[in-house]
PDB file of C-alpha atoms in Angstrom:
ATOM      1  CA  UNK A  30     -20.607  26.917 -37.180  1.00 74.00           C
ATOM      2  CA  UNK A  31     -18.010  24.781 -38.951  1.00 88.00           C
ATOM      3  CA  UNK A  32     -17.081  21.193 -38.420  1.00 91.00           C
ATOM      4  CA  UNK A  33     -14.081  19.063 -38.958  1.00 95.00           C
ATOM      5  CA  UNK A  34     -13.782  15.456 -38.076  1.00 96.00           C
ATOM      6  CA  UNK A  35     -10.510  13.721 -36.785  1.00 96.00           C
ATOM      7  CA  UNK A  36     -11.071   9.953 -37.594  1.00 96.00           C
ATOM      8  CA  UNK A  37     -14.213   8.374 -36.925  1.00 96.00           C
ATOM      9  CA  UNK A  38     -14.715   9.185 -33.282  1.00 97.00           C
ATOM     10  CA  UNK A  39     -13.870  12.933 -32.592  1.00 98.00           C
ATOM     11  CA  UNK A  40     -15.389  15.860 -34.004  1.00 98.00           C
ATOM     12  CA  UNK A  41     -14.418  19.700 -33.808  1.00 98.00           C
ATOM     13  CA  UNK A  42     -17.031  22.280 -34.078  1.00 97.00           C
ATOM     14  CA  UNK A  43     -16.232  25.910 -34.122  1.00 96.00           C
ATOM     15  CA  UNK A  44     -18.297  28.477 -32.463  1.00 97.00           C
ATOM     16  CA  UNK A  45     -16.474  31.583 -33.241  1.00 96.00           C
ATOM     17  CA  UNK A  46     -13.407  31.641 -31.040  1.00 97.00           C
ATOM     18  CA  UNK A  47     -14.632  28.481 -29.120  1.00 98.00           C
ATOM     19  CA  UNK A  48     -13.909  25.157 -30.342  1.00 98.00           C
ATOM     20  CA  UNK A  49     -16.187  22.171 -29.231  1.00 98.00           C
ATOM     21  CA  UNK A  50     -14.084  19.108 -28.999  1.00 98.00           C
ATOM     22  CA  UNK A  51     -16.650  16.360 -29.174  1.00 98.00           C
ATOM     23  CA  UNK A  52     -16.277  12.828 -28.207  1.00 98.00           C
ATOM     24  CA  UNK A  53     -18.259  10.971 -30.648  1.00 97.00           C
ATOM     25  CA  UNK A  54     -18.442   7.186 -30.157  1.00 97.00           C
ATOM     26  CA  UNK A  55     -21.883   6.519 -28.799  1.00 95.00           C
ATOM     27  CA  UNK A  56     -21.982   2.863 -29.516  1.00 95.00           C
ATOM     28  CA  UNK A  57     -19.344   2.315 -26.896  1.00 96.00           C
ATOM     29  CA  UNK A  58     -20.183   5.264 -24.455  1.00 97.00           C
ATOM     30  CA  UNK A  59     -17.243   7.066 -25.722  1.00 97.00           C
ATOM     31  CA  UNK A  60     -14.815   4.423 -24.552  1.00 96.00           C
ATOM     32  CA  UNK A  61     -11.576   5.295 -25.450  1.00 96.00           C
ATOM     33  CA  UNK A  62     -10.126   2.980 -28.085  1.00 96.00           C
ATOM     34  CA  UNK A  63      -6.646   2.920 -29.627  1.00 96.00           C
ATOM     35  CA  UNK A  64      -8.309   4.774 -32.762  1.00 96.00           C
ATOM     36  CA  UNK A  65     -10.020   7.247 -30.619  1.00 97.00           C
ATOM     37  CA  UNK A  66      -6.984   8.072 -28.458  1.00 97.00           C
ATOM     38  CA  UNK A  67      -5.016   8.860 -31.750  1.00 97.00           C
ATOM     39  CA  UNK A  68      -7.639  10.957 -33.058  1.00 98.00           C
ATOM     40  CA  UNK A  69      -8.027  13.114 -29.873  1.00 98.00           C
ATOM     41  CA  UNK A  70      -4.424  13.554 -29.734  1.00 98.00           C
ATOM     42  CA  UNK A  71      -4.398  14.853 -33.317  1.00 98.00           C
ATOM     43  CA  UNK A  72      -7.347  17.235 -32.719  1.00 98.00           C
ATOM     44  CA  UNK A  73      -5.760  18.661 -29.530  1.00 98.00           C
ATOM     45  CA  UNK A  74      -2.462  19.314 -31.540  1.00 98.00           C
ATOM     46  CA  UNK A  75      -4.513  21.101 -34.379  1.00 97.00           C
ATOM     47  CA  UNK A  76      -6.428  23.162 -31.790  1.00 98.00           C
ATOM     48  CA  UNK A  77      -3.481  24.084 -29.842  1.00 97.00           C
ATOM     49  CA  UNK A  78      -1.750  25.502 -32.950  1.00 96.00           C
ATOM     50  CA  UNK A  79      -5.026  27.302 -34.141  1.00 96.00           C
ATOM     51  CA  UNK A  80      -4.408  30.950 -32.686  1.00 94.00           C
ATOM     52  CA  UNK A  81      -8.130  31.847 -33.500  1.00 96.00           C
ATOM     53  CA  UNK A  82      -9.196  29.249 -30.774  1.00 97.00           C
ATOM     54  CA  UNK A  83      -9.299  31.056 -27.459  1.00 98.00           C
ATOM     55  CA  UNK A  84     -11.352  28.454 -25.495  1.00 98.00           C
ATOM     56  CA  UNK A  85     -12.002  24.567 -25.828  1.00 98.00           C
ATOM     57  CA  UNK A  86     -14.957  22.883 -24.646  1.00 98.00           C
ATOM     58  CA  UNK A  87     -14.996  19.062 -24.306  1.00 98.00           C
ATOM     59  CA  UNK A  88     -18.449  17.537 -24.850  1.00 98.00           C
ATOM     60  CA  UNK A  89     -19.942  14.264 -25.755  1.00 98.00           C
ATOM     61  CA  UNK A  90     -22.656  12.810 -28.085  1.00 97.00           C
ATOM     62  CA  UNK A  91     -23.753  10.092 -25.994  1.00 97.00           C
ATOM     63  CA  UNK A  92     -26.971  10.831 -23.859  1.00 94.00           C
ATOM     64  CA  UNK A  93     -25.976   8.889 -20.736  1.00 96.00           C
ATOM     65  CA  UNK A  94     -22.445   9.173 -20.733  1.00 97.00           C
ATOM     66  CA  UNK A  95     -19.390  11.756 -21.022  1.00 98.00           C
ATOM     67  CA  UNK A  96     -16.993   8.792 -21.281  1.00 98.00           C
ATOM     68  CA  UNK A  97     -16.602   5.516 -19.553  1.00 97.00           C
ATOM     69  CA  UNK A  98     -12.771   5.219 -19.781  1.00 95.00           C
ATOM     70  CA  UNK A  99     -10.472   2.835 -21.549  1.00 93.00           C
ATOM     71  CA  UNK A 100     -12.080   0.436 -24.037  1.00 92.00           C
ATOM     72  CA  UNK A 101     -11.558  -2.822 -21.878  1.00 92.00           C
ATOM     73  CA  UNK A 102     -13.452  -4.910 -24.521  1.00 93.00           C
ATOM     74  CA  UNK A 103     -10.539  -3.893 -26.942  1.00 92.00           C
ATOM     75  CA  UNK A 104      -7.844  -4.390 -24.372  1.00 92.00           C
ATOM     76  CA  UNK A 105      -9.221  -7.922 -23.399  1.00 92.00           C
ATOM     77  CA  UNK A 106      -7.713  -8.994 -26.696  1.00 93.00           C
ATOM     78  CA  UNK A 107      -4.503  -7.533 -26.096  1.00 93.00           C
ATOM     79  CA  UNK A 108      -1.068  -9.264 -25.396  1.00 94.00           C
ATOM     80  CA  UNK A 109       1.276  -7.630 -23.118  1.00 94.00           C
ATOM     81  CA  UNK A 110       3.246  -6.426 -26.056  1.00 96.00           C
ATOM     82  CA  UNK A 111       0.080  -5.007 -27.356  1.00 93.00           C
ATOM     83  CA  UNK A 112      -0.600  -2.962 -24.150  1.00 93.00           C
ATOM     84  CA  UNK A 113       2.716  -1.577 -24.315  1.00 93.00           C
ATOM     85  CA  UNK A 114       2.553  -0.521 -27.770  1.00 95.00           C
ATOM     86  CA  UNK A 115      -0.887   1.389 -27.021  1.00 94.00           C
ATOM     87  CA  UNK A 116       0.520   2.987 -23.950  1.00 95.00           C
ATOM     88  CA  UNK A 117       2.139   6.113 -25.941  1.00 95.00           C
ATOM     89  CA  UNK A 118      -0.998   6.795 -27.816  1.00 95.00           C
ATOM     90  CA  UNK A 119      -3.235   6.603 -24.667  1.00 94.00           C
ATOM     91  CA  UNK A 120      -0.976   8.991 -22.827  1.00 96.00           C
ATOM     92  CA  UNK A 121      -1.149  11.298 -26.029  1.00 96.00           C
ATOM     93  CA  UNK A 122      -4.847  11.807 -25.727  1.00 97.00           C
ATOM     94  CA  UNK A 123      -4.758  12.694 -21.963  1.00 97.00           C
ATOM     95  CA  UNK A 124      -1.658  14.949 -22.196  1.00 97.00           C
ATOM     96  CA  UNK A 125      -3.179  16.414 -25.470  1.00 98.00           C
ATOM     97  CA  UNK A 126      -6.068  17.584 -23.582  1.00 98.00           C
ATOM     98  CA  UNK A 127      -4.077  18.697 -20.481  1.00 98.00           C
ATOM     99  CA  UNK A 128      -1.319  20.597 -22.565  1.00 97.00           C
ATOM    100  CA  UNK A 129      -3.878  22.794 -24.408  1.00 98.00           C
ATOM    101  CA  UNK A 130      -2.609  26.185 -24.092  1.00 98.00           C
ATOM    102  CA  UNK A 131      -5.958  27.915 -23.904  1.00 98.00           C
ATOM    103  CA  UNK A 132      -8.650  27.556 -21.109  1.00 98.00           C
ATOM    104  CA  UNK A 133     -10.502  24.408 -21.404  1.00 98.00           C
ATOM    105  CA  UNK A 134     -13.981  23.337 -20.123  1.00 98.00           C
ATOM    106  CA  UNK A 135     -15.481  19.841 -19.475  1.00 98.00           C
ATOM    107  CA  UNK A 136     -19.155  19.533 -20.256  1.00 98.00           C
ATOM    108  CA  UNK A 137     -20.150  16.323 -18.067  1.00 98.00           C
ATOM    109  CA  UNK A 138     -23.252  14.308 -18.130  1.00 98.00           C
ATOM    110  CA  UNK A 139     -24.040  10.652 -17.107  1.00 98.00           C
ATOM    111  CA  UNK A 140     -20.824   8.467 -16.506  1.00 98.00           C
ATOM    112  CA  UNK A 141     -17.495   9.921 -16.554  1.00 98.00           C
ATOM    113  CA  UNK A 142     -15.525   7.084 -14.957  1.00 98.00           C
ATOM    114  CA  UNK A 143     -11.859   6.101 -15.221  1.00 97.00           C
ATOM    115  CA  UNK A 144     -10.048   7.718 -18.264  1.00 97.00           C
ATOM    116  CA  UNK A 145     -13.307   9.716 -18.955  1.00 98.00           C
ATOM    117  CA  UNK A 146     -13.071  11.440 -15.612  1.00 98.00           C
ATOM    118  CA  UNK A 147      -9.227  11.969 -16.324  1.00 98.00           C
ATOM    119  CA  UNK A 148     -10.330  13.703 -19.585  1.00 98.00           C
ATOM    120  CA  UNK A 149     -12.382  16.032 -17.535  1.00 98.00           C
ATOM    121  CA  UNK A 150      -9.703  16.499 -14.838  1.00 98.00           C
ATOM    122  CA  UNK A 151      -7.256  17.556 -17.578  1.00 98.00           C
ATOM    123  CA  UNK A 152      -9.741  20.565 -18.148  1.00 98.00           C
ATOM    124  CA  UNK A 153      -9.473  23.716 -16.387  1.00 98.00           C
ATOM    125  CA  UNK A 154     -13.015  23.837 -15.332  1.00 98.00           C
ATOM    126  CA  UNK A 155     -15.795  21.058 -15.086  1.00 98.00           C
ATOM    127  CA  UNK A 156     -19.261  21.725 -15.592  1.00 98.00           C
ATOM    128  CA  UNK A 157     -21.596  18.950 -14.687  1.00 98.00           C
ATOM    129  CA  UNK A 158     -25.210  18.368 -14.775  1.00 98.00           C
ATOM    130  CA  UNK A 159     -27.192  16.411 -12.121  1.00 98.00           C
ATOM    131  CA  UNK A 160     -27.057  13.067 -13.977  1.00 98.00           C
ATOM    132  CA  UNK A 161     -23.321  13.067 -13.594  1.00 98.00           C
ATOM    133  CA  UNK A 162     -21.460  10.145 -12.051  1.00 98.00           C
ATOM    134  CA  UNK A 163     -17.841  10.362 -11.723  1.00 98.00           C
ATOM    135  CA  UNK A 164     -14.759   8.342 -10.256  1.00 98.00           C
ATOM    136  CA  UNK A 165     -11.532   6.614 -10.675  1.00 98.00           C
ATOM    137  CA  UNK A 166     -12.337   2.907 -10.436  1.00 97.00           C
ATOM    138  CA  UNK A 167      -9.176   1.431 -11.857  1.00 97.00           C
ATOM    139  CA  UNK A 168      -7.790  -0.512  -8.947  1.00 97.00           C
ATOM    140  CA  UNK A 169     -11.156  -2.560  -9.203  1.00 97.00           C
ATOM    141  CA  UNK A 170      -9.961  -4.067 -12.223  1.00 94.00           C
ATOM    142  CA  UNK A 171      -6.406  -4.498 -11.306  1.00 95.00           C
ATOM    143  CA  UNK A 172      -4.764  -1.228 -12.766  1.00 95.00           C
ATOM    144  CA  UNK A 173      -4.244   2.350 -11.546  1.00 97.00           C
ATOM    145  CA  UNK A 174      -5.297   5.596 -13.119  1.00 97.00           C
ATOM    146  CA  UNK A 175      -3.241   5.953 -16.064  1.00 95.00           C
ATOM    147  CA  UNK A 176      -4.468   9.455 -17.642  1.00 97.00           C
ATOM    148  CA  UNK A 177      -3.215  11.694 -14.869  1.00 97.00           C
ATOM    149  CA  UNK A 178      -5.634  10.666 -12.369  1.00 98.00           C
ATOM    150  CA  UNK A 179      -3.196  10.040  -9.353  1.00 98.00           C
ATOM    151  CA  UNK A 180      -1.713  13.413 -10.045  1.00 97.00           C
ATOM    152  CA  UNK A 181      -4.615  15.715 -11.135  1.00 98.00           C
ATOM    153  CA  UNK A 182      -7.306  14.610  -8.304  1.00 98.00           C
ATOM    154  CA  UNK A 183      -5.146  15.451  -5.302  1.00 97.00           C
ATOM    155  CA  UNK A 184      -4.373  18.782  -6.936  1.00 96.00           C
ATOM    156  CA  UNK A 185      -8.204  19.424  -6.863  1.00 96.00           C
ATOM    157  CA  UNK A 186      -9.204  17.836  -3.658  1.00 97.00           C
ATOM    158  CA  UNK A 187      -6.116  17.142  -1.520  1.00 96.00           C
ATOM    159  CA  UNK A 188      -4.034  14.153  -1.088  1.00 97.00           C
ATOM    160  CA  UNK A 189      -6.226  12.430   1.675  1.00 98.00           C
ATOM    161  CA  UNK A 190      -9.513  12.669  -0.358  1.00 98.00           C
ATOM    162  CA  UNK A 191      -7.952  11.636  -3.360  1.00 98.00           C
ATOM    163  CA  UNK A 192      -6.501   8.475  -1.804  1.00 98.00           C
ATOM    164  CA  UNK A 193      -9.789   7.703  -0.482  1.00 98.00           C
ATOM    165  CA  UNK A 194     -11.625   7.790  -3.735  1.00 98.00           C
ATOM    166  CA  UNK A 195      -8.887   6.069  -5.751  1.00 98.00           C
ATOM    167  CA  UNK A 196      -8.457   3.315  -3.076  1.00 98.00           C
ATOM    168  CA  UNK A 197     -12.243   2.560  -2.858  1.00 98.00           C
ATOM    169  CA  UNK A 198     -12.800   2.894  -6.537  1.00 98.00           C
ATOM    170  CA  UNK A 199     -16.149   4.307  -5.508  1.00 97.00           C
ATOM    171  CA  UNK A 200     -18.524   6.351  -7.894  1.00 98.00           C
ATOM    172  CA  UNK A 201     -19.439   9.772  -6.814  1.00 98.00           C
ATOM    173  CA  UNK A 202     -23.021  11.188  -7.910  1.00 98.00           C
ATOM    174  CA  UNK A 203     -23.328  14.842  -8.940  1.00 98.00           C
ATOM    175  CA  UNK A 204     -24.386  16.519  -5.548  1.00 97.00           C
ATOM    176  CA  UNK A 205     -21.449  14.996  -3.862  1.00 98.00           C
ATOM    177  CA  UNK A 206     -19.130  15.658  -6.611  1.00 98.00           C
ATOM    178  CA  UNK A 207     -19.804  19.493  -6.410  1.00 98.00           C
ATOM    179  CA  UNK A 208     -19.456  19.349  -2.488  1.00 98.00           C
ATOM    180  CA  UNK A 209     -16.030  17.323  -2.700  1.00 98.00           C
ATOM    181  CA  UNK A 210     -14.826  19.843  -5.557  1.00 97.00           C
ATOM    182  CA  UNK A 211     -14.735  16.940  -8.079  1.00 98.00           C
ATOM    183  CA  UNK A 212     -16.660  19.303 -10.483  1.00 98.00           C
ATOM    184  CA  UNK A 213     -16.823  23.014 -10.406  1.00 98.00           C
ATOM    185  CA  UNK A 214     -20.275  24.048 -11.624  1.00 98.00           C
ATOM    186  CA  UNK A 215     -23.463  21.891 -11.160  1.00 98.00           C
ATOM    187  CA  UNK A 216     -26.383  22.666 -13.675  1.00 98.00           C
ATOM    188  CA  UNK A 217     -29.793  21.067 -14.456  1.00 98.00           C
ATOM    189  CA  UNK A 218     -30.045  17.938 -16.075  1.00 98.00           C
ATOM    190  CA  UNK A 219     -29.321  18.217 -19.920  1.00 97.00           C
ATOM    191  CA  UNK A 220     -27.582  21.795 -19.692  1.00 98.00           C
ATOM    192  CA  UNK A 221     -24.070  20.691 -19.310  1.00 98.00           C
ATOM    193  CA  UNK A 222     -23.225  21.459 -22.772  1.00 98.00           C
ATOM    194  CA  UNK A 223     -25.071  24.580 -23.228  1.00 98.00           C
ATOM    195  CA  UNK A 224     -23.823  26.146 -20.050  1.00 98.00           C
ATOM    196  CA  UNK A 225     -20.226  25.166 -20.875  1.00 98.00           C
ATOM    197  CA  UNK A 226     -20.466  26.703 -24.273  1.00 98.00           C
ATOM    198  CA  UNK A 227     -21.871  29.896 -22.656  1.00 98.00           C
ATOM    199  CA  UNK A 228     -19.130  30.202 -20.060  1.00 98.00           C
ATOM    200  CA  UNK A 229     -16.581  29.465 -22.955  1.00 98.00           C
ATOM    201  CA  UNK A 230     -18.059  32.341 -24.709  1.00 98.00           C
ATOM    202  CA  UNK A 231     -17.625  34.493 -21.924  1.00 98.00           C
ATOM    203  CA  UNK A 232     -14.055  33.682 -21.491  1.00 98.00           C
ATOM    204  CA  UNK A 233     -13.340  33.892 -25.346  1.00 98.00           C
ATOM    205  CA  UNK A 234     -14.310  37.667 -24.911  1.00 97.00           C
ATOM    206  CA  UNK A 235     -11.036  38.485 -23.362  1.00 97.00           C
ATOM    207  CA  UNK A 236      -7.469  38.649 -24.881  1.00 97.00           C
ATOM    208  CA  UNK A 237      -6.347  35.730 -26.454  1.00 97.00           C
ATOM    209  CA  UNK A 238      -2.676  36.567 -25.512  1.00 97.00           C
ATOM    210  CA  UNK A 239      -3.711  37.131 -21.661  1.00 97.00           C
ATOM    211  CA  UNK A 240      -5.673  33.994 -21.456  1.00 98.00           C
ATOM    212  CA  UNK A 241      -2.747  31.790 -22.578  1.00 97.00           C
ATOM    213  CA  UNK A 242      -0.211  33.627 -20.308  1.00 97.00           C
ATOM    214  CA  UNK A 243      -2.766  33.295 -17.416  1.00 98.00           C
ATOM    215  CA  UNK A 244      -3.211  29.717 -17.987  1.00 97.00           C
ATOM    216  CA  UNK A 245       0.462  29.123 -18.320  1.00 97.00           C
ATOM    217  CA  UNK A 246       1.088  31.095 -14.951  1.00 97.00           C
ATOM    218  CA  UNK A 247      -1.703  29.079 -13.232  1.00 97.00           C
ATOM    219  CA  UNK A 248      -0.474  25.698 -14.355  1.00 94.00           C
ATOM    220  CA  UNK A 249       3.379  26.372 -14.009  1.00 95.00           C
ATOM    221  CA  UNK A 250       2.803  28.259 -10.681  1.00 96.00           C
ATOM    222  CA  UNK A 251       0.797  25.488  -8.991  1.00 93.00           C
ATOM    223  CA  UNK A 252       2.630  23.697  -6.146  1.00 91.00           C
ATOM    224  CA  UNK A 253       5.582  26.001  -5.994  1.00 95.00           C
ATOM    225  CA  UNK A 254       6.570  28.051  -3.093  1.00 96.00           C
ATOM    226  CA  UNK A 255       5.160  31.738  -3.018  1.00 97.00           C
ATOM    227  CA  UNK A 256       8.488  33.392  -4.199  1.00 97.00           C
ATOM    228  CA  UNK A 257       9.063  30.816  -6.986  1.00 97.00           C
ATOM    229  CA  UNK A 258       5.285  31.045  -8.164  1.00 97.00           C
ATOM    230  CA  UNK A 259       5.617  35.013  -8.159  1.00 97.00           C
ATOM    231  CA  UNK A 260       8.551  34.653 -10.582  1.00 97.00           C
ATOM    232  CA  UNK A 261       6.458  32.455 -12.710  1.00 97.00           C
ATOM    233  CA  UNK A 262       3.664  35.111 -12.762  1.00 97.00           C
ATOM    234  CA  UNK A 263       6.118  37.912 -13.438  1.00 97.00           C
ATOM    235  CA  UNK A 264       7.575  36.184 -16.550  1.00 97.00           C
ATOM    236  CA  UNK A 265       3.888  35.436 -17.633  1.00 97.00           C
ATOM    237  CA  UNK A 266       3.220  39.268 -17.162  1.00 97.00           C
ATOM    238  CA  UNK A 267       6.183  40.248 -19.013  1.00 96.00           C
ATOM    239  CA  UNK A 268       5.119  38.070 -21.807  1.00 94.00           C
ATOM    240  CA  UNK A 269       1.981  40.044 -22.461  1.00 95.00           C
ATOM    241  CA  UNK A 270       2.845  43.485 -21.088  1.00 95.00           C
ATOM    242  CA  UNK A 271       4.322  44.788 -24.456  1.00 95.00           C
ATOM    243  CA  UNK A 272       1.802  42.967 -26.541  1.00 96.00           C
ATOM    244  CA  UNK A 273      -0.752  44.483 -29.381  1.00 96.00           C
ATOM    245  CA  UNK A 274      -3.736  42.851 -26.810  1.00 96.00           C
ATOM    246  CA  UNK A 275      -2.555  44.964 -23.978  1.00 96.00           C
ATOM    247  CA  UNK A 276      -2.183  48.196 -26.116  1.00 95.00           C
ATOM    248  CA  UNK A 277      -5.600  47.548 -27.449  1.00 94.00           C
ATOM    249  CA  UNK A 278      -7.131  46.586 -24.080  1.00 95.00           C
ATOM    250  CA  UNK A 279      -6.067  49.950 -22.470  1.00 95.00           C
ATOM    251  CA  UNK A 280      -7.024  51.886 -25.624  1.00 96.00           C
ATOM    252  CA  UNK A 281     -10.538  50.399 -25.511  1.00 95.00           C
ATOM    253  CA  UNK A 282     -11.045  50.881 -21.817  1.00 96.00           C
ATOM    254  CA  UNK A 283     -10.177  54.657 -22.308  1.00 97.00           C
ATOM    255  CA  UNK A 284     -12.354  55.081 -25.390  1.00 96.00           C
ATOM    256  CA  UNK A 285     -15.175  53.127 -23.555  1.00 96.00           C
ATOM    257  CA  UNK A 286     -15.699  50.504 -26.396  1.00 96.00           C
ATOM    258  CA  UNK A 287     -15.336  46.803 -26.752  1.00 95.00           C
ATOM    259  CA  UNK A 288     -11.521  45.718 -27.606  1.00 95.00           C
ATOM    260  CA  UNK A 289     -10.753  44.387 -31.057  1.00 96.00           C
ATOM    261  CA  UNK A 290      -8.045  41.965 -29.915  1.00 96.00           C
ATOM    262  CA  UNK A 291      -5.232  41.679 -32.362  1.00 95.00           C
ATOM    263  CA  UNK A 292      -4.275  38.253 -30.599  1.00 92.00           C
ATOM    264  CA  UNK A 293      -0.643  39.278 -30.610  1.00 91.00           C
TER     265      UNK A 293
END
């Protein structure tokens, strides 16, 4: 397992073809500061460009929190001009995770609030343990979700449910979060990282070309009418149909052996 640090607060560990993107600011419960946002965006660019990465798992080093959102202590010292200057950096962190071209999994325990929950919502799958508490409480401090929450949450749970959760600013504990679809897999306490990495390894065993194309089709086709969605799917299919991965997959199936993906 190799490690690479992006700034002081973001760590990337490689587990074969699975990259673990770790929020590592435990003294602040992973509150997203300007520096942390910049580092997270840089790490996502590097991972997105790395053809050896097939899955990214987003984790936390804090025992009681995934991420508590924006660093409000830092923002308390901001002028309006400071806040305007920080905005592109903050957006870059959230869109960096959202735009990763490979499947992404969030491993959530403890508090995942505000921007912390938005980082999880930016992933394709959310694995949470029974200590998880999630929510978008931004209106309680005079702002709105600004890391994609107003757009990502209704895509998960529907417009009315998202409105209720955002307007009330309430926190949702793990059991209810699973029932509402705020998280996808609920695991025993302390097992979120292990289970997410295990899921990542199972996904990474598949074609890297196929995984990227499938994610693109899922993302671009969401919300379109059926005919338009099928055109998106057809374009994604054509992008892989004549690839080396497709040829190897068919050959390995017929030869009854595990595929050795060329990744092209």
